[in-house]
Coordinates of C-alpha atoms in Angstrom, one line a residue:
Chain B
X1 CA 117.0 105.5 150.9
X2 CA 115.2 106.0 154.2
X3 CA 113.1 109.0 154.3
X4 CA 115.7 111.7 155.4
X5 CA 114.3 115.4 155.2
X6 CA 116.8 117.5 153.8
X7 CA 116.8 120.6 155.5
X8 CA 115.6 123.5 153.3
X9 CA 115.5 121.2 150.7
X10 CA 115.4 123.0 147.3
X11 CA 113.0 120.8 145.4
X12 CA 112.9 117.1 145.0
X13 CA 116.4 116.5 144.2
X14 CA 116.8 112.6 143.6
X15 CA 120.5 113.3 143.9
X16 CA 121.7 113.9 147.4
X17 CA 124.8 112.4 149.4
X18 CA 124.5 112.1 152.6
X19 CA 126.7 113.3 155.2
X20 CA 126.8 111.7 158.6
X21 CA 127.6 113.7 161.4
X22 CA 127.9 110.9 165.3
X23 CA 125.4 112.6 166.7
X24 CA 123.6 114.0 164.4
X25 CA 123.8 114.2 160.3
X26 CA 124.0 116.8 158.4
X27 CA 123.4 116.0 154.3
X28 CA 124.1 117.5 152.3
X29 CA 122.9 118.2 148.8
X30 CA 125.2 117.2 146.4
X31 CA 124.5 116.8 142.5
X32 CA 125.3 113.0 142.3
X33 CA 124.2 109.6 141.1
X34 CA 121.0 108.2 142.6
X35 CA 121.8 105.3 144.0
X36 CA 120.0 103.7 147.2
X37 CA 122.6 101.1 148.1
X38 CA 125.1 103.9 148.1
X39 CA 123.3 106.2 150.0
X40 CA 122.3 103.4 152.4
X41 CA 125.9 102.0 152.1
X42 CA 127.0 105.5 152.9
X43 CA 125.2 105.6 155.8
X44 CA 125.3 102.3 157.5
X45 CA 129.6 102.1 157.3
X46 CA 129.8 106.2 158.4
X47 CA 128.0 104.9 161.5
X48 CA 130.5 101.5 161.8
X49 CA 133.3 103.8 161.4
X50 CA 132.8 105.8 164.6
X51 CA 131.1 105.3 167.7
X52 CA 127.3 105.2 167.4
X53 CA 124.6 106.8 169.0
X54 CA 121.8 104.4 171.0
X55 CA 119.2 106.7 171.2
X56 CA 116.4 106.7 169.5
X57 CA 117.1 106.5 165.5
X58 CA 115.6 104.9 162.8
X59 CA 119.0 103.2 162.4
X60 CA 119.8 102.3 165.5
X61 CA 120.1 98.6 164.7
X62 CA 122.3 98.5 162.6
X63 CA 124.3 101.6 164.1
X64 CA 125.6 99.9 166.8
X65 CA 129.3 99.2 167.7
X66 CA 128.5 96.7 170.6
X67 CA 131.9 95.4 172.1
X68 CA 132.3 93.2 174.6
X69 CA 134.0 94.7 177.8
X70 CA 135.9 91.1 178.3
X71 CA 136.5 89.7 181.7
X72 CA 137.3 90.7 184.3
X73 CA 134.5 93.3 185.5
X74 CA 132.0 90.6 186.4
X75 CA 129.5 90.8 184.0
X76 CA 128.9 88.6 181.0
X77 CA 130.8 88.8 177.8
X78 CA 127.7 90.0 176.1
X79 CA 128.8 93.0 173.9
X80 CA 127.3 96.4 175.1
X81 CA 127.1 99.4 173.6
X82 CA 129.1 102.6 173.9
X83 CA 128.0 105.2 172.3
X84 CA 126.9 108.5 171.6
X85 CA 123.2 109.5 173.0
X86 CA 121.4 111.6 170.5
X87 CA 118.8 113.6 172.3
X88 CA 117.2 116.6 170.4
X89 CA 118.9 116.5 166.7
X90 CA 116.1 115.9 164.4
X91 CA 117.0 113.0 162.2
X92 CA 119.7 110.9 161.3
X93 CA 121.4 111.4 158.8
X94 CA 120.4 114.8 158.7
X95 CA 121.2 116.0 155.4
X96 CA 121.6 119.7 154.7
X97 CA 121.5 121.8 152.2
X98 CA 124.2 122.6 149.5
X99 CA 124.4 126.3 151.1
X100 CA 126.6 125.0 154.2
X101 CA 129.5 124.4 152.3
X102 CA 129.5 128.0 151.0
X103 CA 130.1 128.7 155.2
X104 CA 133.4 130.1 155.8
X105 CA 132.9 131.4 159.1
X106 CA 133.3 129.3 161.9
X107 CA 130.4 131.6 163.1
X108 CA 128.4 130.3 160.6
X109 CA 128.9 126.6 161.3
X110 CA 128.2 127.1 165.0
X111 CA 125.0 128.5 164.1
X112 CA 124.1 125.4 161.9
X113 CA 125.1 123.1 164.7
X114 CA 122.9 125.5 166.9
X115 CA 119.9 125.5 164.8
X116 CA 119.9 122.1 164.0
X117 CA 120.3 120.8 168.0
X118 CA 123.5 119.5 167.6
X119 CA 125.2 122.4 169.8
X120 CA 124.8 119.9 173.1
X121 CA 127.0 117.6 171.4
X122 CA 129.5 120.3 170.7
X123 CA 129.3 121.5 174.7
X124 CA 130.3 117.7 175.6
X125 CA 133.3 117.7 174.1
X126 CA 134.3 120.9 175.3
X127 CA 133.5 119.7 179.1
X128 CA 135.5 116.1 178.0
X129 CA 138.5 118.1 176.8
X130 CA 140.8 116.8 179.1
X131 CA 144.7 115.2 179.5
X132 CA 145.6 111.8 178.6
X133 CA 145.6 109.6 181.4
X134 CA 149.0 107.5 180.5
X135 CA 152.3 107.4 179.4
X136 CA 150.6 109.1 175.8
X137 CA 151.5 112.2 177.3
X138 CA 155.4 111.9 176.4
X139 CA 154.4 110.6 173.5
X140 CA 152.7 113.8 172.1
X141 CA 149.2 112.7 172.6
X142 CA 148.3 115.2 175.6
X143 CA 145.3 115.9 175.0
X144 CA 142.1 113.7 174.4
X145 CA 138.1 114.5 173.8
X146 CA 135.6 113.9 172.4
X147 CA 134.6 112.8 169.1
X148 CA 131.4 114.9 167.9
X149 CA 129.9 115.4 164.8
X150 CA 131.4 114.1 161.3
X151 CA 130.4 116.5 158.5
X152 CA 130.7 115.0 154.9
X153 CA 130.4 117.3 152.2
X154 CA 131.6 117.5 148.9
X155 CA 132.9 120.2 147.4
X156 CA 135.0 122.8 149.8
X157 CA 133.6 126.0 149.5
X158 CA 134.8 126.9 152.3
X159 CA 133.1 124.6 154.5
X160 CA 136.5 123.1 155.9
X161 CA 137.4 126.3 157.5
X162 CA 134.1 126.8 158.8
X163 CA 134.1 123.6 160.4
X164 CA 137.8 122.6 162.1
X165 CA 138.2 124.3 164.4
X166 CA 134.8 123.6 165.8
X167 CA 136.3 121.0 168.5
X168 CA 135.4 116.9 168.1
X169 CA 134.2 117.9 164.2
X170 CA 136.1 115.8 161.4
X171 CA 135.9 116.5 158.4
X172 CA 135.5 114.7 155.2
X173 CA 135.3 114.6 151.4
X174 CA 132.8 112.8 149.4
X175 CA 135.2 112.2 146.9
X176 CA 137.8 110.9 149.2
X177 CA 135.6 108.8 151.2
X178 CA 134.4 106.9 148.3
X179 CA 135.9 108.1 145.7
X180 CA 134.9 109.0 142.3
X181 CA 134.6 106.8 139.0
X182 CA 137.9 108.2 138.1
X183 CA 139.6 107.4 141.4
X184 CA 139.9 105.2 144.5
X185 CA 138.7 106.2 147.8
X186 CA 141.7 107.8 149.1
X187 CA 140.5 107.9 152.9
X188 CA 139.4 104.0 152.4
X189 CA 141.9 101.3 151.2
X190 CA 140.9 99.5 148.3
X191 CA 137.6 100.6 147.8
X192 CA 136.0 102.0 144.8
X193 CA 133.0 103.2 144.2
X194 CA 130.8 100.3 143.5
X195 CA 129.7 99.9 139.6
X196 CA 125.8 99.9 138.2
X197 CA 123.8 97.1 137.6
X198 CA 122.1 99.5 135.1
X199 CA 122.8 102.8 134.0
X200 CA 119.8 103.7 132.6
X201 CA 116.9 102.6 135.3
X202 CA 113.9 104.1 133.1
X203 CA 112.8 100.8 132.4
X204 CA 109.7 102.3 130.5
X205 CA 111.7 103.9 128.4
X206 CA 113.4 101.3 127.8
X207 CA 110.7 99.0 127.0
X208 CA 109.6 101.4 124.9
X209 CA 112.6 102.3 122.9
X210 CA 112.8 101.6 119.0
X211 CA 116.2 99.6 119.6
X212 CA 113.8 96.6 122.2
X213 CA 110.3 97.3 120.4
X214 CA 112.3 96.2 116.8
X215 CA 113.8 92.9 118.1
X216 CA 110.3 91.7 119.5
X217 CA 107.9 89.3 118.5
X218 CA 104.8 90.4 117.5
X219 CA 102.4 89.6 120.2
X220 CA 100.4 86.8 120.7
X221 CA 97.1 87.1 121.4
X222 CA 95.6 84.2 120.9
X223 CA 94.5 81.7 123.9
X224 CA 94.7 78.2 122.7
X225 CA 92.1 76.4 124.7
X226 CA 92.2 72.6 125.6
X227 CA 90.1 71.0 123.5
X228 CA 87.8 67.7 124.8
X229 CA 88.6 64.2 123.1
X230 CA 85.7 63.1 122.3
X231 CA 86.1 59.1 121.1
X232 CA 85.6 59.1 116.9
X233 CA 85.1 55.6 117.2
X234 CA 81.7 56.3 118.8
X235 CA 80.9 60.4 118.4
X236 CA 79.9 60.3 114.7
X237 CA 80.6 64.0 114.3
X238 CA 84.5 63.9 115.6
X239 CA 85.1 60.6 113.1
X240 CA 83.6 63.1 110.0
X241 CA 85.9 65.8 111.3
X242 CA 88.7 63.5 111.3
X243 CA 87.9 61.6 108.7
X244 CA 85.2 62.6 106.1
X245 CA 85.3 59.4 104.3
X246 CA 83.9 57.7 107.1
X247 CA 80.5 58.4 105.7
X248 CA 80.4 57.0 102.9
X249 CA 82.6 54.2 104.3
X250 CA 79.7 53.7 106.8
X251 CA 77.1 53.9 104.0
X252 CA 78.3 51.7 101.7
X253 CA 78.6 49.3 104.4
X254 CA 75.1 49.3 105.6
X255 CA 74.0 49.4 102.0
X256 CA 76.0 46.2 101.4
X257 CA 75.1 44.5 104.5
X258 CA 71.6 45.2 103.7
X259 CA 72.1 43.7 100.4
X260 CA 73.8 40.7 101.2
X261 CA 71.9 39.9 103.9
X262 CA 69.0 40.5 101.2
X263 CA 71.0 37.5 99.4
X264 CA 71.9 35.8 101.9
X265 CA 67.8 35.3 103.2
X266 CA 67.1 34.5 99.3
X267 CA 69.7 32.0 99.3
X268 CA 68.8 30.7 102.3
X269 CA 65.0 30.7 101.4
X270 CA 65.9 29.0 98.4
X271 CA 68.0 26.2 99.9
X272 CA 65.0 25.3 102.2
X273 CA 62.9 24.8 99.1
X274 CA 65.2 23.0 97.7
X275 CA 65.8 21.2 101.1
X276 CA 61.9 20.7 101.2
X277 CA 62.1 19.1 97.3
X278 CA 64.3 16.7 97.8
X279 CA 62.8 14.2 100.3
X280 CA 65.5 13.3 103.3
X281 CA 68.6 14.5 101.5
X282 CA 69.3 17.4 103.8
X283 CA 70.5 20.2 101.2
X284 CA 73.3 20.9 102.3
X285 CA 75.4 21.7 99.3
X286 CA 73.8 24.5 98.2
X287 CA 73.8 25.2 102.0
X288 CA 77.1 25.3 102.4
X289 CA 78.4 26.8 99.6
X290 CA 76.5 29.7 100.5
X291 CA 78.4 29.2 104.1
X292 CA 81.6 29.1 102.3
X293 CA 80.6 32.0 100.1
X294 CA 79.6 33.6 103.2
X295 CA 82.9 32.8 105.2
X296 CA 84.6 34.1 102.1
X297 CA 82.5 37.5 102.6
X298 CA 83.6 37.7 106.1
X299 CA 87.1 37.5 105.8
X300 CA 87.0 39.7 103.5
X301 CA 86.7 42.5 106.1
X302 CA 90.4 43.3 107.1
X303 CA 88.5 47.0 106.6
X304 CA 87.8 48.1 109.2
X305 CA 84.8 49.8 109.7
X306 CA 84.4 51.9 112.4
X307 CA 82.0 52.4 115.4
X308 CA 78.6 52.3 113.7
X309 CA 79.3 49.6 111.6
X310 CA 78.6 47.4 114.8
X311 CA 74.8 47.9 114.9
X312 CA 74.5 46.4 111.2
X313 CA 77.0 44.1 111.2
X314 CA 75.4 42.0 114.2
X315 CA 72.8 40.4 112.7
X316 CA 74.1 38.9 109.4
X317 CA 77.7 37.8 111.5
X318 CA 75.7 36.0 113.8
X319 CA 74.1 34.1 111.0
X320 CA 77.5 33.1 109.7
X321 CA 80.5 32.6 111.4
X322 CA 80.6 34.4 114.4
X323 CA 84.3 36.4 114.4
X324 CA 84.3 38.9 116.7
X325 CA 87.2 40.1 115.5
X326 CA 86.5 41.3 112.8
X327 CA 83.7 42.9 111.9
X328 CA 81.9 41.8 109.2
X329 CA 81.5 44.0 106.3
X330 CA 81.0 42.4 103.0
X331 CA 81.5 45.0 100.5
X332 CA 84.2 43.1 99.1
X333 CA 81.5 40.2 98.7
X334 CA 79.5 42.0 96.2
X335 CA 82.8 42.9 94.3
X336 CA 83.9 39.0 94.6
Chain K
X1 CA 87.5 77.7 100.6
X2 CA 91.0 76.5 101.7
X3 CA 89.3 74.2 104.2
X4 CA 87.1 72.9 101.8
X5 CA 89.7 71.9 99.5
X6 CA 91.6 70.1 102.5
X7 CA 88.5 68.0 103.3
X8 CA 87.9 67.1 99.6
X9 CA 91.8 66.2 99.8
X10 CA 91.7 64.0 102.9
X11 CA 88.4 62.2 101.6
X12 CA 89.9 61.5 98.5
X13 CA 93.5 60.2 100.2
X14 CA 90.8 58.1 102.7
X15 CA 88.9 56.3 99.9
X16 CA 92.2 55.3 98.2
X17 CA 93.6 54.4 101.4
X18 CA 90.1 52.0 101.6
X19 CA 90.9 50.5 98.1
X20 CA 94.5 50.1 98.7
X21 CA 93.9 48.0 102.0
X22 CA 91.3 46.4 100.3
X23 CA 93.7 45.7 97.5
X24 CA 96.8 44.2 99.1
X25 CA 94.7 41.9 101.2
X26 CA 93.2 40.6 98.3
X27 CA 96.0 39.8 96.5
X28 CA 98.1 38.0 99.5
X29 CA 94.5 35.8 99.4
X30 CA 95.0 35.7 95.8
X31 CA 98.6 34.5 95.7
X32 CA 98.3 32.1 98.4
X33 CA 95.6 30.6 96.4
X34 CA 98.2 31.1 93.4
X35 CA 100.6 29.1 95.0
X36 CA 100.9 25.5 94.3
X37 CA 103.5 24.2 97.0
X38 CA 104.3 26.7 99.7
X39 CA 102.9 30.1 100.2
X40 CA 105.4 32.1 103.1
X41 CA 103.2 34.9 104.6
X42 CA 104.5 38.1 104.2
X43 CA 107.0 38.6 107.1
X44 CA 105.1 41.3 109.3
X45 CA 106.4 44.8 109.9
X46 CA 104.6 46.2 112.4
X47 CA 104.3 45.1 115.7
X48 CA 102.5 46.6 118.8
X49 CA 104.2 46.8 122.3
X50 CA 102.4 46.4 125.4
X51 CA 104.4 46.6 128.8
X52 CA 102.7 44.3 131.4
X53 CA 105.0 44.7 134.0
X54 CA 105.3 47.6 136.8
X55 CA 108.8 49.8 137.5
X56 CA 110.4 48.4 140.2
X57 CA 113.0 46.0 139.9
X58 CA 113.6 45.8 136.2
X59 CA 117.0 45.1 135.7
X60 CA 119.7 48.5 134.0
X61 CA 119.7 46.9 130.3
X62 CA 116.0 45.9 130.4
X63 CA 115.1 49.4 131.7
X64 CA 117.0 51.0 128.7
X65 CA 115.7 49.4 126.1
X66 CA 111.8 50.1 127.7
X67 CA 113.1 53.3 127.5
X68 CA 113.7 53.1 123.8
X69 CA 110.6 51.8 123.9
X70 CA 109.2 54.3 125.2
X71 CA 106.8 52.2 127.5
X72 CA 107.7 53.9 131.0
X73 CA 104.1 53.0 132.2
X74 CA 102.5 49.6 132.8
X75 CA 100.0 48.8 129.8
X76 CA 101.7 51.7 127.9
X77 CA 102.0 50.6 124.1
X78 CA 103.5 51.5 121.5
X79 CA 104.1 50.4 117.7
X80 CA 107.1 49.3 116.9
X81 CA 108.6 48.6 113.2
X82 CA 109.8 45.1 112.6
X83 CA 113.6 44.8 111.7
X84 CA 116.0 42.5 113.1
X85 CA 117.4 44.7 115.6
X86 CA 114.5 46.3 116.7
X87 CA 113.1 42.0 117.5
X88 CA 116.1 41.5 119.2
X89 CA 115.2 44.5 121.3
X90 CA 112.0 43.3 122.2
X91 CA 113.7 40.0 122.5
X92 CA 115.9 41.3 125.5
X93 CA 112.8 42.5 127.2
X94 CA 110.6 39.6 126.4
X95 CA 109.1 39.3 129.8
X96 CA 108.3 42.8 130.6
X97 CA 105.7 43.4 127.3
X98 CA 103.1 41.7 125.2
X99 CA 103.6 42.0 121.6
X100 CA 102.2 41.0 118.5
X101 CA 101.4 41.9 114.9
X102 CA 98.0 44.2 115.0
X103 CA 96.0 43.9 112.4
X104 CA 94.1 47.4 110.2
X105 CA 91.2 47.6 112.2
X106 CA 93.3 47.8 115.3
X107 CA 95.6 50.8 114.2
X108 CA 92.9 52.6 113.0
X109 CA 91.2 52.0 116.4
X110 CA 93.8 52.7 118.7
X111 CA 95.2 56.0 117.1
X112 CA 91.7 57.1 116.6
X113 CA 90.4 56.4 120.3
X114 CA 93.7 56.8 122.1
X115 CA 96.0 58.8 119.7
X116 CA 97.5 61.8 121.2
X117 CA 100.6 63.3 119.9
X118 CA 104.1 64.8 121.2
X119 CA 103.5 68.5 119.9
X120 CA 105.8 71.1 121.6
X121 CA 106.9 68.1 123.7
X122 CA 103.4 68.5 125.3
X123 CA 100.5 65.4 125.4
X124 CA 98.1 67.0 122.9
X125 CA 95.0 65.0 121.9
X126 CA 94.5 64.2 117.9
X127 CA 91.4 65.9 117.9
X128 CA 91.9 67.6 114.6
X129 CA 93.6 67.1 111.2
X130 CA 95.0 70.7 111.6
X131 CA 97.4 69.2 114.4
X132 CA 99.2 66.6 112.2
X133 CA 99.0 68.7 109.2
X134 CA 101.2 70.8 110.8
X135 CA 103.9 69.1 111.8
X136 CA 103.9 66.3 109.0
X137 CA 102.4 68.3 105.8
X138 CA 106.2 68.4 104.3
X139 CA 105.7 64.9 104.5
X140 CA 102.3 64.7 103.1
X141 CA 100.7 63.5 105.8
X142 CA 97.6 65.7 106.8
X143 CA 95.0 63.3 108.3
X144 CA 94.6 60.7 110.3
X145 CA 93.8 58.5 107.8
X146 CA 97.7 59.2 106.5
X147 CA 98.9 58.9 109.4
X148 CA 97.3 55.3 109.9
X149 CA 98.4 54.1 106.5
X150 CA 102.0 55.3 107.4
X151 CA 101.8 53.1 111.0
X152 CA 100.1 50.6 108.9
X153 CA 102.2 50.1 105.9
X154 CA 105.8 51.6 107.9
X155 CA 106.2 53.7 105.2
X156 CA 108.8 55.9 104.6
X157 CA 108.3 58.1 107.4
X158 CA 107.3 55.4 110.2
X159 CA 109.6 57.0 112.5
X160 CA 108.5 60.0 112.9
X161 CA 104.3 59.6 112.4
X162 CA 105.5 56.9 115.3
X163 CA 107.6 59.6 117.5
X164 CA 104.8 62.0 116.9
X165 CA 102.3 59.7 118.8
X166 CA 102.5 59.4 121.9
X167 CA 102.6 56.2 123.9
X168 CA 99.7 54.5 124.4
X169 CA 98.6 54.6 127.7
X170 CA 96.1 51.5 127.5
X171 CA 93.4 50.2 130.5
X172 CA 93.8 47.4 132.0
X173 CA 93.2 44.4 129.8
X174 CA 89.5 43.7 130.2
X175 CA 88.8 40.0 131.5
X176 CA 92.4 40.0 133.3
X177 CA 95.6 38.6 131.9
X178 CA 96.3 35.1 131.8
X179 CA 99.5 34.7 133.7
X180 CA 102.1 37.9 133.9
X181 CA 105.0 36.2 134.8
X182 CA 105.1 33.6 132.0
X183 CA 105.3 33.4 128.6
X184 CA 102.1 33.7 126.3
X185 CA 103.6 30.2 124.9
X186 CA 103.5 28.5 128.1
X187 CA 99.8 29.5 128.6
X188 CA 101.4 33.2 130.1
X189 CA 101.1 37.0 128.7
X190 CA 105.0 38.0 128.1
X191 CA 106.2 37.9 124.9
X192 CA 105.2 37.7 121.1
X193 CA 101.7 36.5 120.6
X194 CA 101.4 37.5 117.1
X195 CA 97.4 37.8 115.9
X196 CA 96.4 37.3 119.2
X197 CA 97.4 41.2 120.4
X198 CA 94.0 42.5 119.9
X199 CA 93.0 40.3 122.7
X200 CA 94.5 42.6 124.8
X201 CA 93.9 45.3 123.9

C-alpha cells in the first residue's frame, strides 16, 4: 500500500485498515488481513464516495470527482473539480493509531483533529453551517454544511461518541463498510469482501514445505550440450564410434584389394606372355576371362564400403570396368 | 565395462549384418543363374522419396499426401516402404518427387552422413549409438548399423526406425536436374526412376 505513516505507530504492524477522513485521513490500526488491493481499494472508493480534496496528495489522481458543470455557464463541458483543499494535514490517508477509538470524549477527538491539522477543516464547516436555500426547508432539510472529515474505524470503543457530534464528521464501521467474511457490507449493496488469491503468501515456505519438496522431481543438473556432426563417411574416428566394425570392414578391403589386384597384375602379366607366345593371335581368352572374372568381382560389391575405401578402390576399378556406382571391393572375389 | 560390452555387441551385430548382405545378394545372383526360363527380380521394398518441387501451388490432396510423406521441403527425402497403397500414394504425387529403389551403399550413406533423428520431437544429429539405443533398445536396435539393416531389409519395425529419422533434407542435386516438370520417363525428373535414385542424390 502507499507508504502511509501511522501516527504513533506501535511497531511494524503489517495489518492496518485504513481510515479515510475528506480532508485528511486518519488510520487506524486495526488487527486485520494484509491485503494491498484492499487497503488500496479501501482507499481509492472512500475518496470516490465523497468529495475529494485537489491539493497536493499523493492520490490526487485518482481522487478526483471531476464533473462537468453542463451548459449553460459559458465554459466548456470539460469536467472540473470540486473539492475539498487539504492544506496542512500531513498525509493522506492518515492512519492513526488503535488508541483513538478508546476516545470517548468529544474533547479528546477535537484534540486529535487539532494535533493532526485537520481542525481548519472542522472551522469551515462551522462558518458553512447555514439554511437551505429552497423549498428543502419545508421538507425538513433546514439546515446544510459541510461535509468534513470521515473517520473509519473498527471497533467502537467509544470512538462514535467521541466523534458525532464533532460537526461535518461521519462516521463509519470497518465491518460495515466492507464487511467481514461472515457478512456483506451493510453500508454498500452487494458487495463483499473480496476473496484471496492465496491465503498463505509465504511462498518460501511454501516451496519449502515437505507436502511440494515430496511431489518434485529430483533435479536435473546436467546440461546436455549440442554435439557437432561430424560426417562418418569421411571422419574415420566418428564412423568407429558409430560403427566399430568399420575397421576391419575397411581392412579387409584394402587387404583384398591389394590381393586381387596382386592377381589381377599376375594374370595380366601372364596373359601378355602368353599373348607374346602365340604369334598374332591376340590372347584374348585368357584376357577376358579374367575381365569377366573381374566384372564378376565388381559386382560383387553391393557392400558398401565406406569413405576410405575410395582411395584403394580407384586404381584396380579403373583397370576394370569403371562403375562409379559402386565401389569396388572384391572380398567376395577371393571367396568366389 | 558396460560400454565395452556394447561395442563388442554392435561389432558383432555389424559383421553379421556384412555377411548377411553379402549373403542374400549372392543367392538372388545364384538363383537367377538357377533359373532356366524366367527369373522375376525380387519385387523391391524400399523406396526413397525425393520432393523436387517447391510449396506454392500444390494442389489440397497432393499437399496431404507430401505431408504423409513427410517431404515439406524441396529436396527433402525420405524412405518409404513399398506396399500397394503406399505406390499409389506416391502415385498421386508423381510429379512433385523423385523416387526410386536405393540400393545398401546408399542407405548406409545417407543415414550415416545425413541421419538425424526425431528425439523429444527435436532435430537431434545421430552422432552416437547411445541416441538410438535409447529409444529403440526394446526393439533391439542399438546402432546404426541396426538401424540401417531395419531401413534396408523393412523389417519388422520399419515404421518406427523410419519415423525416428528425420527427413532428409538433401542439397541440391549436383550437375542440375534434367527437366522438373516432366517425367524421368520422358527424359524429365518426376516420378519413379528405380536404380537410377542415387543419381540424385
Amino acid at each position: 500500500m502507499q507508504e502511509t505513516s501511522v501516527d504513533s505507530r506501535v511497531g511494524e504492524d503489517p495489518q492496518e485498515k485504513e481510515m479515510s477522513i475528506h480532508s485528511s485521513i486518519f488510520t487506524w490500526k486495526i488487527p486485520c488481513t494484509e491485503e494491498p488491493d484492499t487497503v488500496n481499494f479501501v482507499h481509492i472508493n472512500l475518496h470516490k464516495n465523497n468529495k475529494q480534496p485537489y491539493a497536493v496528495s499523493e492520490l490526487a489522481d485518482r481522487q478526483t470527482s471531476a464533473e462537468s458543470w453542463g451548459t449553460g455557464r459559458a465554459v466548456a463541458l470539460i469536467p472540473r473539480v470540486r473539492g475539498h483543499r487539504i492544506e496542512e494535514v500531513p498525509e493522506l490517508p492518515l492512519v492513526v493509531e488503535d488508541k483513538a477509538e478508546g476516545y470517548s470524549k468529544t474533547k479528546e477527538a477535537a484534540l486529535l483533529l487539532k494535533k493532526l491539522k485537520a481542525w481548519n477543516d472542522i472551522k469551515n464547516v462551522y462558518t458553512s453551517q447555514r439554511m437551505r436555500a429552497s423549498k428543502g426547508k419545508m421538507r425538513n432539510c433546514l439546515h446544510i454544511q459541510h461535509r468534513e472529515p470521515c473517520v473509519i474505524y473498527n471497533e467502537d470503543n467509544g470512538i462514535i461518541k467521541a466523534f458525532r457530534n464533532i460537526p461535518g464528521t461521519t462516521m463509519l464501521n470497518l465491518d460495515e463498510l466492507y464487511g467481514t467474511w461472515c457478512k456483506a457490507a451493510s453500508l454498500k449493496s452487494n458487495y463483499n469482501l473480496p476473496m484471496y488469491k492465496m491465503l498463505n503468501t509465504d511462498l518460501s515456505r511454501i516451496l519449502k514445505s515437505p507436502e511440494t519438496q515430496r511431489a518434485l522431481q529430483a533435479p536435473c543438473k546436467t546440461i546436455h550440450r549440442r554435439v557437432l556432426k561430424k560426417n562418418p563417411l569421411k571422419n574415420p574416428r566418428i564412423m568407429l564410434k558409430l560403427n566399430p566394425y568399420a575397421k576391419t570392414m575397411c581392412g579387409n578391403t584394402i587387404l583384398r584389394q591389394a590381393k586381387n589386384h596382386k592377381i589381377h597384375m599376375d594374370k595380366a602379366a601372364a596373359a601378355l606372355e602368353a599373348k607374346s607366345d602365340e604369334k598374332g593371335i591376340p590372347g584374348k581368352k585368357p584376357v577376358v576371362g579374367n575381365k569377366e572374372k573381374k566384372a564378376v568381382g565388381d559386382k560383387k560389391l553391393k557392400k558398401p564400403v565406406v569413405g576410405k575405401k575410395a582411395a584403394g578402390t580407384k586404381k584396380p576399378a579403373a583397370e576394370k570396368k569403371p562403375t562409379e556406382k559402386k565401389p569396388t571391393s572384391e572380398e567376395k572375389k577371393a571367396a568366389a | 565395462m558396460l560400454r565395452k560390452a556394447r561395442r563388442k555387441l554392435i561389432h558383432e551385430k555389424a559383421k553379421h549384418y556384412c555377411k548377411e548382405y553379402r549373403q542374400t545378394y549372392r543367392t538372388e545372383i545364384r538363383m537367377a543363374r538357377k533359373a532356366s526360363n524366367f527369373c522375376v527380380p525380387v519385387e523391391p521394398k524400399l523406396a526413397f522419396v525425393i520432393r523436387i518441387r517447391v510449396l506454392n501451388g500444390v494442389s489440397l490432396k497432393v499437399r496431404k499426401v507430401l505431408q504423409l510423406l513427410r517431404l515439406q521441403q524441396i529436396f527433402s527425402g525420405t524412405f518409404v516402404k513399398l506396399n500397394k497403397a503406399s505406390v499409389n500414394m506416391l502415385r498421386s504425387v508423381e510429379p512433385y518427387i523423385a523416387w526410386g529403389y536405393p540400393n545398401l551403399k546408399f542407405v548406409k550413406e545417407l543415414i550415416y552422413k545425413r541421419g538425424y533423428s526425431k528425439i523429444n520431437k527435436k532435430r537431434i544429429a545421430l552422432t552416437d549409438n547411445a541416441l538410438i539405443a535409447v529409444s529403440f533398445r526394446k526393439y533391439g536396435i542399438i546402432c546404426m548399423e541396426d538401424l540401417i539393416h531395419e531401413i534396408y531389409t523393412t523389417g519388422k519395425r520399419f515404421k518406427e526406425a523410419n519415423n525416428f529419422l528425420w527427413p532428409f533434407k538433401l542439397s541440391s542435386p549436383r550437375g542440375g536436374m534434367k527437366k522438373k516438370t516432366t517425367h524421368f520417363v520422358e527424359g524429365g525428373d518426376a516420378g519413379n526412376r528405380e536404380d537410377q535414385i542415387y543419381r540424385l542424390i
